[in-house]
């Protein structure tokens, strides 16, 4: 039988003691049950945790698993499911994916040491949600294969090729300039609602969603009551530029605005 370690999902506020019932029967990572560890002094501050197989989360194995998109997606879905269940009922500080501790007692020690900081951050995030804003440039790339020129252009194939390349470059330059303008308008619109902003690395490859090149990937912390107005104003700020697309996602738990601890090393203490 495999030994287990403790997977930590999030720190949360459980003022009324109702979270245990909400988590009952909810499958976590590796289909394990989820339970709460409570801070010794700030009893309303809890960490949602669950058992996972140690062999899957040892350092070397975890590095290999993080290259396995199917495994990674399964863990991410379970991680998100637990956090969203908590976020529907209370304020949460999501922890990083694959944050693991040797056992529940190590989580309890971490919580004991940081419960004041967690309580303060949870208070600051109360009644706020995260919204994502991505801006994409959708103009044709200068490296795209050019279409065949019309037969009546009067241009030789070589000149037609160069003319098409030049038009592509101009279209792409215009789209980038438009994207800069849209980004300024989006920032101005967000300023009227958001209380904080985090600029993430742009998404590329399999992480990028939909057509176009992701050039802005920001997260905003928005008061709960301003969420729909935020969405509407951001989308309005992105209108009028055919080569630029603005995508707004949310509301989410405040993943980008938590300050989680690092995972404890996975090794047995000396006897």
mmCIF file of C-alpha atoms in Angstrom:
data_model
loop_
_atom_site.group_PDB
_atom_site.id
_atom_site.type_symbol
_atom_site.label_atom_id
_atom_site.label_comp_id
_atom_site.label_asym_id
_atom_site.label_seq_id
_atom_site.Cartn_x
_atom_site.Cartn_y
_atom_site.Cartn_z
ATOM 1 C CA UNK A 1 0.000 0.000 0.000
ATOM 2 C CA UNK A 2 1.379 3.398 -1.008
ATOM 3 C CA UNK A 3 2.209 5.947 1.635
ATOM 4 C CA UNK A 4 0.446 9.286 1.420
ATOM 5 C CA UNK A 5 1.348 12.938 1.859
ATOM 6 C CA UNK A 6 -0.905 15.939 2.418
ATOM 7 C CA UNK A 7 -2.008 18.064 -0.521
ATOM 8 C CA UNK A 8 -3.008 21.637 0.449
ATOM 9 C CA UNK A 9 -5.606 23.406 -1.723
ATOM 10 C CA UNK A 10 -6.358 26.742 -0.095
ATOM 11 C CA UNK A 11 -6.540 28.799 3.063
ATOM 12 C CA UNK A 12 -10.066 29.980 3.825
ATOM 13 C CA UNK A 13 -12.338 31.632 6.373
ATOM 14 C CA UNK A 14 -14.793 29.281 8.089
ATOM 15 C CA UNK A 15 -16.525 31.634 10.510
ATOM 16 C CA UNK A 16 -19.733 29.602 10.810
ATOM 17 C CA UNK A 17 -18.219 26.111 10.636
ATOM 18 C CA UNK A 18 -20.175 25.209 7.480
ATOM 19 C CA UNK A 19 -17.283 24.366 5.156
ATOM 20 C CA UNK A 20 -16.818 20.776 6.305
ATOM 21 C CA UNK A 21 -20.342 19.969 5.160
ATOM 22 C CA UNK A 22 -19.735 21.678 1.793
ATOM 23 C CA UNK A 23 -16.614 19.573 1.235
ATOM 24 C CA UNK A 24 -18.172 16.274 2.329
ATOM 25 C CA UNK A 25 -18.074 13.807 -0.535
ATOM 26 C CA UNK A 26 -16.186 16.171 -2.846
ATOM 27 C CA UNK A 27 -13.375 14.299 -4.650
ATOM 28 C CA UNK A 28 -10.022 16.032 -4.515
ATOM 29 C CA UNK A 29 -6.741 15.286 -6.269
ATOM 30 C CA UNK A 30 -6.323 11.537 -6.866
ATOM 31 C CA UNK A 31 -10.002 11.252 -5.867
ATOM 32 C CA UNK A 32 -9.023 11.668 -2.228
ATOM 33 C CA UNK A 33 -11.366 13.135 0.406
ATOM 34 C CA UNK A 34 -10.962 16.760 1.461
ATOM 35 C CA UNK A 35 -10.979 17.976 5.053
ATOM 36 C CA UNK A 36 -10.038 21.086 7.025
ATOM 37 C CA UNK A 37 -7.169 21.876 9.380
ATOM 38 C CA UNK A 38 -7.994 24.733 11.730
ATOM 39 C CA UNK A 39 -5.645 27.404 13.108
ATOM 40 C CA UNK A 40 -5.113 27.062 16.877
ATOM 41 C CA UNK A 41 -5.796 30.737 17.727
ATOM 42 C CA UNK A 42 -7.729 32.157 14.753
ATOM 43 C CA UNK A 43 -10.128 29.242 14.696
ATOM 44 C CA UNK A 44 -11.974 30.671 11.701
ATOM 45 C CA UNK A 45 -8.818 30.337 9.540
ATOM 46 C CA UNK A 46 -8.584 26.892 7.956
ATOM 47 C CA UNK A 47 -6.604 25.039 5.293
ATOM 48 C CA UNK A 48 -8.381 22.609 2.971
ATOM 49 C CA UNK A 49 -6.231 19.495 2.547
ATOM 50 C CA UNK A 50 -6.403 15.886 1.417
ATOM 51 C CA UNK A 51 -4.236 12.770 1.090
ATOM 52 C CA UNK A 52 -2.428 12.006 -2.170
ATOM 53 C CA UNK A 53 -0.007 9.173 -3.053
ATOM 54 C CA UNK A 54 3.529 10.117 -2.062
ATOM 55 C CA UNK A 55 5.188 8.479 -5.118
ATOM 56 C CA UNK A 56 3.309 10.862 -7.443
ATOM 57 C CA UNK A 57 4.430 13.977 -5.585
ATOM 58 C CA UNK A 58 8.053 13.288 -4.800
ATOM 59 C CA UNK A 59 10.285 15.881 -6.428
ATOM 60 C CA UNK A 60 11.551 13.780 -9.335
ATOM 61 C CA UNK A 61 8.169 12.215 -10.061
ATOM 62 C CA UNK A 62 6.428 15.584 -9.890
ATOM 63 C CA UNK A 63 8.843 17.101 -12.413
ATOM 64 C CA UNK A 64 7.996 14.282 -14.826
ATOM 65 C CA UNK A 65 4.259 14.572 -14.173
ATOM 66 C CA UNK A 66 4.305 18.292 -14.937
ATOM 67 C CA UNK A 67 5.305 17.385 -18.504
ATOM 68 C CA UNK A 68 2.303 15.053 -18.777
ATOM 69 C CA UNK A 69 -0.589 17.272 -19.882
ATOM 70 C CA UNK A 70 -3.238 14.642 -19.134
ATOM 71 C CA UNK A 71 -2.025 14.166 -15.562
ATOM 72 C CA UNK A 72 -1.576 17.891 -15.085
ATOM 73 C CA UNK A 73 -5.092 18.636 -16.330
ATOM 74 C CA UNK A 74 -6.582 16.045 -13.981
ATOM 75 C CA UNK A 75 -4.790 17.552 -10.975
ATOM 76 C CA UNK A 76 -5.652 21.107 -12.026
ATOM 77 C CA UNK A 77 -9.345 20.266 -12.422
ATOM 78 C CA UNK A 78 -9.538 18.668 -8.985
ATOM 79 C CA UNK A 79 -7.554 21.531 -7.432
ATOM 80 C CA UNK A 80 -9.862 24.098 -9.034
ATOM 81 C CA UNK A 81 -12.988 22.145 -8.063
ATOM 82 C CA UNK A 82 -12.099 22.285 -4.368
ATOM 83 C CA UNK A 83 -11.193 25.987 -4.509
ATOM 84 C CA UNK A 84 -14.366 26.937 -6.376
ATOM 85 C CA UNK A 85 -16.471 24.992 -3.849
ATOM 86 C CA UNK A 86 -14.871 27.018 -1.067
ATOM 87 C CA UNK A 87 -15.033 30.318 -2.987
ATOM 88 C CA UNK A 88 -18.787 29.924 -3.499
ATOM 89 C CA UNK A 89 -19.204 30.136 0.274
ATOM 90 C CA UNK A 90 -16.328 32.163 1.700
ATOM 91 C CA UNK A 91 -13.100 34.081 1.083
ATOM 92 C CA UNK A 92 -10.190 31.912 -0.012
ATOM 93 C CA UNK A 93 -6.459 32.154 -0.615
ATOM 94 C CA UNK A 94 -5.770 29.539 -3.316
ATOM 95 C CA UNK A 95 -2.463 27.742 -2.923
ATOM 96 C CA UNK A 96 -0.215 26.856 -5.835
ATOM 97 C CA UNK A 97 -0.934 23.712 -7.778
ATOM 98 C CA UNK A 98 0.792 20.685 -6.215
ATOM 99 C CA UNK A 99 1.522 22.302 -2.848
ATOM 100 C CA UNK A 100 2.302 19.289 -0.667
ATOM 101 C CA UNK A 101 3.377 18.683 2.904
ATOM 102 C CA UNK A 102 4.729 15.615 4.616
ATOM 103 C CA UNK A 103 1.562 15.208 6.685
ATOM 104 C CA UNK A 104 -1.304 17.113 8.332
ATOM 105 C CA UNK A 105 0.869 18.026 11.284
ATOM 106 C CA UNK A 106 3.289 19.946 9.038
ATOM 107 C CA UNK A 107 0.329 21.886 7.619
ATOM 108 C CA UNK A 108 -0.845 22.630 11.163
ATOM 109 C CA UNK A 109 2.618 23.950 12.067
ATOM 110 C CA UNK A 110 2.683 26.177 8.955
ATOM 111 C CA UNK A 111 -0.787 27.482 9.763
ATOM 112 C CA UNK A 112 0.166 28.160 13.367
ATOM 113 C CA UNK A 113 3.175 30.197 12.234
ATOM 114 C CA UNK A 114 1.301 32.207 9.575
ATOM 115 C CA UNK A 115 -2.254 32.464 10.860
ATOM 116 C CA UNK A 116 -1.996 36.202 11.592
ATOM 117 C CA UNK A 117 -0.802 36.967 8.067
ATOM 118 C CA UNK A 118 -3.440 34.704 6.552
ATOM 119 C CA UNK A 119 -6.229 36.316 8.608
ATOM 120 C CA UNK A 120 -5.099 39.771 7.483
ATOM 121 C CA UNK A 121 -4.951 38.794 3.808
ATOM 122 C CA UNK A 122 -8.309 37.038 3.935
ATOM 123 C CA UNK A 123 -9.834 40.165 5.438
ATOM 124 C CA UNK A 124 -8.379 42.292 2.608
ATOM 125 C CA UNK A 125 -9.765 39.963 -0.065
ATOM 126 C CA UNK A 126 -13.248 39.612 1.430
ATOM 127 C CA UNK A 127 -16.028 40.506 -1.060
ATOM 128 C CA UNK A 128 -13.558 40.695 -3.983
ATOM 129 C CA UNK A 129 -13.140 38.440 -7.004
ATOM 130 C CA UNK A 130 -10.523 38.046 -9.712
ATOM 131 C CA UNK A 131 -11.180 38.847 -13.365
ATOM 132 C CA UNK A 132 -8.832 37.983 -16.217
ATOM 133 C CA UNK A 133 -8.245 40.286 -19.182
ATOM 134 C CA UNK A 134 -6.376 39.077 -22.262
ATOM 135 C CA UNK A 135 -5.675 41.059 -25.421
ATOM 136 C CA UNK A 136 -4.900 39.291 -28.692
ATOM 137 C CA UNK A 137 -3.496 40.569 -31.996
ATOM 138 C CA UNK A 138 -5.267 38.770 -34.820
ATOM 139 C CA UNK A 139 -3.642 40.391 -37.888
ATOM 140 C CA UNK A 140 -2.039 37.935 -40.375
ATOM 141 C CA UNK A 141 1.584 37.152 -39.590
ATOM 142 C CA UNK A 142 4.223 38.416 -41.999
ATOM 143 C CA UNK A 143 5.424 34.830 -42.358
ATOM 144 C CA UNK A 144 2.042 33.555 -43.593
ATOM 145 C CA UNK A 145 2.106 32.090 -47.091
ATOM 146 C CA UNK A 146 0.836 34.892 -49.384
ATOM 147 C CA UNK A 147 -2.223 34.307 -51.560
ATOM 148 C CA UNK A 148 -1.730 34.130 -55.315
ATOM 149 C CA UNK A 149 -2.084 37.613 -56.883
ATOM 150 C CA UNK A 150 -5.033 38.278 -59.208
ATOM 151 C CA UNK A 151 -4.184 37.637 -62.875
ATOM 152 C CA UNK A 152 -4.954 41.209 -63.956
ATOM 153 C CA UNK A 153 -2.700 43.017 -61.471
ATOM 154 C CA UNK A 154 -0.071 43.741 -64.107
ATOM 155 C CA UNK A 155 2.638 42.722 -61.616
ATOM 156 C CA UNK A 156 5.172 40.005 -62.135
ATOM 157 C CA UNK A 157 4.900 37.079 -59.682
ATOM 158 C CA UNK A 158 8.013 38.335 -57.842
ATOM 159 C CA UNK A 159 6.737 41.906 -57.488
ATOM 160 C CA UNK A 160 3.290 40.629 -56.499
ATOM 161 C CA UNK A 161 4.910 38.466 -53.804
ATOM 162 C CA UNK A 162 6.852 41.446 -52.397
ATOM 163 C CA UNK A 163 3.777 43.664 -52.555
ATOM 164 C CA UNK A 164 1.743 41.105 -50.603
ATOM 165 C CA UNK A 165 4.494 40.753 -47.978
ATOM 166 C CA UNK A 166 4.612 44.521 -47.542
ATOM 167 C CA UNK A 167 0.828 44.684 -47.098
ATOM 168 C CA UNK A 168 1.003 41.923 -44.476
ATOM 169 C CA UNK A 169 3.713 43.738 -42.521
ATOM 170 C CA UNK A 170 1.748 46.985 -42.618
ATOM 171 C CA UNK A 171 -1.414 45.231 -41.443
ATOM 172 C CA UNK A 172 0.448 43.608 -38.571
ATOM 173 C CA UNK A 173 2.177 46.873 -37.562
ATOM 174 C CA UNK A 174 -1.216 48.603 -37.558
ATOM 175 C CA UNK A 175 -2.682 45.823 -35.402
ATOM 176 C CA UNK A 176 0.099 46.159 -32.817
ATOM 177 C CA UNK A 177 -0.431 49.926 -32.678
ATOM 178 C CA UNK A 178 -4.159 49.335 -32.258
ATOM 179 C CA UNK A 179 -3.438 46.789 -29.502
ATOM 180 C CA UNK A 180 -1.360 49.380 -27.625
ATOM 181 C CA UNK A 181 -4.247 51.839 -27.860
ATOM 182 C CA UNK A 182 -6.733 49.199 -26.704
ATOM 183 C CA UNK A 183 -4.447 48.292 -23.791
ATOM 184 C CA UNK A 184 -4.403 51.937 -22.669
ATOM 185 C CA UNK A 185 -8.188 52.134 -22.900
ATOM 186 C CA UNK A 186 -8.598 48.865 -21.001
ATOM 187 C CA UNK A 187 -6.296 50.069 -18.215
ATOM 188 C CA UNK A 188 -8.273 53.312 -17.941
ATOM 189 C CA UNK A 189 -11.552 51.397 -17.787
ATOM 190 C CA UNK A 190 -10.215 48.945 -15.191
ATOM 191 C CA UNK A 191 -8.971 51.782 -13.011
ATOM 192 C CA UNK A 192 -12.558 52.764 -12.303
ATOM 193 C CA UNK A 193 -13.337 49.384 -10.717
ATOM 194 C CA UNK A 194 -10.275 47.325 -9.753
ATOM 195 C CA UNK A 195 -8.349 47.707 -6.511
ATOM 196 C CA UNK A 196 -5.308 45.695 -7.635
ATOM 197 C CA UNK A 197 -3.707 44.296 -10.793
ATOM 198 C CA UNK A 198 -1.214 41.535 -11.593
ATOM 199 C CA UNK A 199 0.497 41.316 -14.984
ATOM 200 C CA UNK A 200 1.096 37.699 -15.980
ATOM 201 C CA UNK A 201 3.381 36.345 -18.671
ATOM 202 C CA UNK A 202 1.584 36.190 -22.021
ATOM 203 C CA UNK A 203 0.315 32.750 -23.016
ATOM 204 C CA UNK A 204 1.939 30.869 -25.861
ATOM 205 C CA UNK A 205 1.680 27.459 -27.483
ATOM 206 C CA UNK A 206 -0.904 25.094 -25.994
ATOM 207 C CA UNK A 207 -1.703 27.552 -23.189
ATOM 208 C CA UNK A 208 -2.948 30.167 -25.649
ATOM 209 C CA UNK A 209 -6.689 30.038 -26.239
ATOM 210 C CA UNK A 210 -8.259 30.825 -29.583
ATOM 211 C CA UNK A 211 -6.807 32.609 -32.615
ATOM 212 C CA UNK A 212 -4.272 35.402 -32.517
ATOM 213 C CA UNK A 213 -1.187 36.254 -30.470
ATOM 214 C CA UNK A 214 -1.683 36.952 -26.776
ATOM 215 C CA UNK A 215 0.012 40.292 -25.994
ATOM 216 C CA UNK A 216 -1.614 41.194 -22.647
ATOM 217 C CA UNK A 217 -2.495 38.748 -19.848
ATOM 218 C CA UNK A 218 -3.597 40.628 -16.738
ATOM 219 C CA UNK A 219 -5.597 39.811 -13.620
ATOM 220 C CA UNK A 220 -7.643 42.384 -11.734
ATOM 221 C CA UNK A 221 -9.039 42.284 -8.215
ATOM 222 C CA UNK A 222 -12.544 43.747 -8.330
ATOM 223 C CA UNK A 223 -15.143 44.360 -5.594
ATOM 224 C CA UNK A 224 -17.932 41.799 -5.868
ATOM 225 C CA UNK A 225 -20.618 44.363 -6.637
ATOM 226 C CA UNK A 226 -18.575 45.908 -9.491
ATOM 227 C CA UNK A 227 -17.919 42.685 -11.399
ATOM 228 C CA UNK A 228 -20.464 42.955 -14.216
ATOM 229 C CA UNK A 229 -19.792 46.670 -14.719
ATOM 230 C CA UNK A 230 -16.082 45.858 -14.926
ATOM 231 C CA UNK A 231 -16.726 43.232 -17.611
ATOM 232 C CA UNK A 232 -18.945 45.559 -19.649
ATOM 233 C CA UNK A 233 -16.527 48.501 -19.488
ATOM 234 C CA UNK A 234 -13.513 46.372 -20.456
ATOM 235 C CA UNK A 235 -15.298 44.862 -23.456
ATOM 236 C CA UNK A 236 -16.474 48.311 -24.513
ATOM 237 C CA UNK A 237 -12.887 49.588 -24.324
ATOM 238 C CA UNK A 238 -11.827 46.905 -26.792
ATOM 239 C CA UNK A 239 -14.374 47.761 -29.471
ATOM 240 C CA UNK A 240 -13.555 49.335 -32.829
ATOM 241 C CA UNK A 241 -10.272 47.601 -33.671
ATOM 242 C CA UNK A 242 -10.749 44.748 -36.142
ATOM 243 C CA UNK A 243 -7.275 43.268 -35.667
ATOM 244 C CA UNK A 244 -7.486 43.229 -31.852
ATOM 245 C CA UNK A 245 -9.565 40.954 -29.606
ATOM 246 C CA UNK A 246 -10.241 41.469 -25.888
ATOM 247 C CA UNK A 247 -11.259 38.494 -23.743
ATOM 248 C CA UNK A 248 -12.639 38.868 -20.196
ATOM 249 C CA UNK A 249 -12.909 35.821 -17.912
ATOM 250 C CA UNK A 250 -14.270 35.471 -14.409
ATOM 251 C CA UNK A 251 -15.244 35.898 -11.750
ATOM 252 C CA UNK A 252 -12.663 33.641 -10.157
ATOM 253 C CA UNK A 253 -11.297 33.013 -6.717
ATOM 254 C CA UNK A 254 -8.372 35.435 -6.228
ATOM 255 C CA UNK A 255 -5.646 33.076 -7.477
ATOM 256 C CA UNK A 256 -3.325 35.910 -8.519
ATOM 257 C CA UNK A 257 -3.632 37.855 -5.276
ATOM 258 C CA UNK A 258 -2.958 35.197 -2.650
ATOM 259 C CA UNK A 259 0.425 34.908 -0.964
ATOM 260 C CA UNK A 260 0.816 31.144 -0.471
ATOM 261 C CA UNK A 261 3.688 29.450 1.349
ATOM 262 C CA UNK A 262 6.152 27.302 -0.484
ATOM 263 C CA UNK A 263 5.565 23.563 -0.363
ATOM 264 C CA UNK A 264 7.446 21.715 2.333
ATOM 265 C CA UNK A 265 10.177 19.374 1.087
ATOM 266 C CA UNK A 266 9.037 15.797 0.657
ATOM 267 C CA UNK A 267 11.435 13.867 2.812
ATOM 268 C CA UNK A 268 11.173 11.833 5.967
ATOM 269 C CA UNK A 269 12.470 13.324 9.161
ATOM 270 C CA UNK A 270 15.360 11.479 10.734
ATOM 271 C CA UNK A 271 14.258 9.129 13.507
#
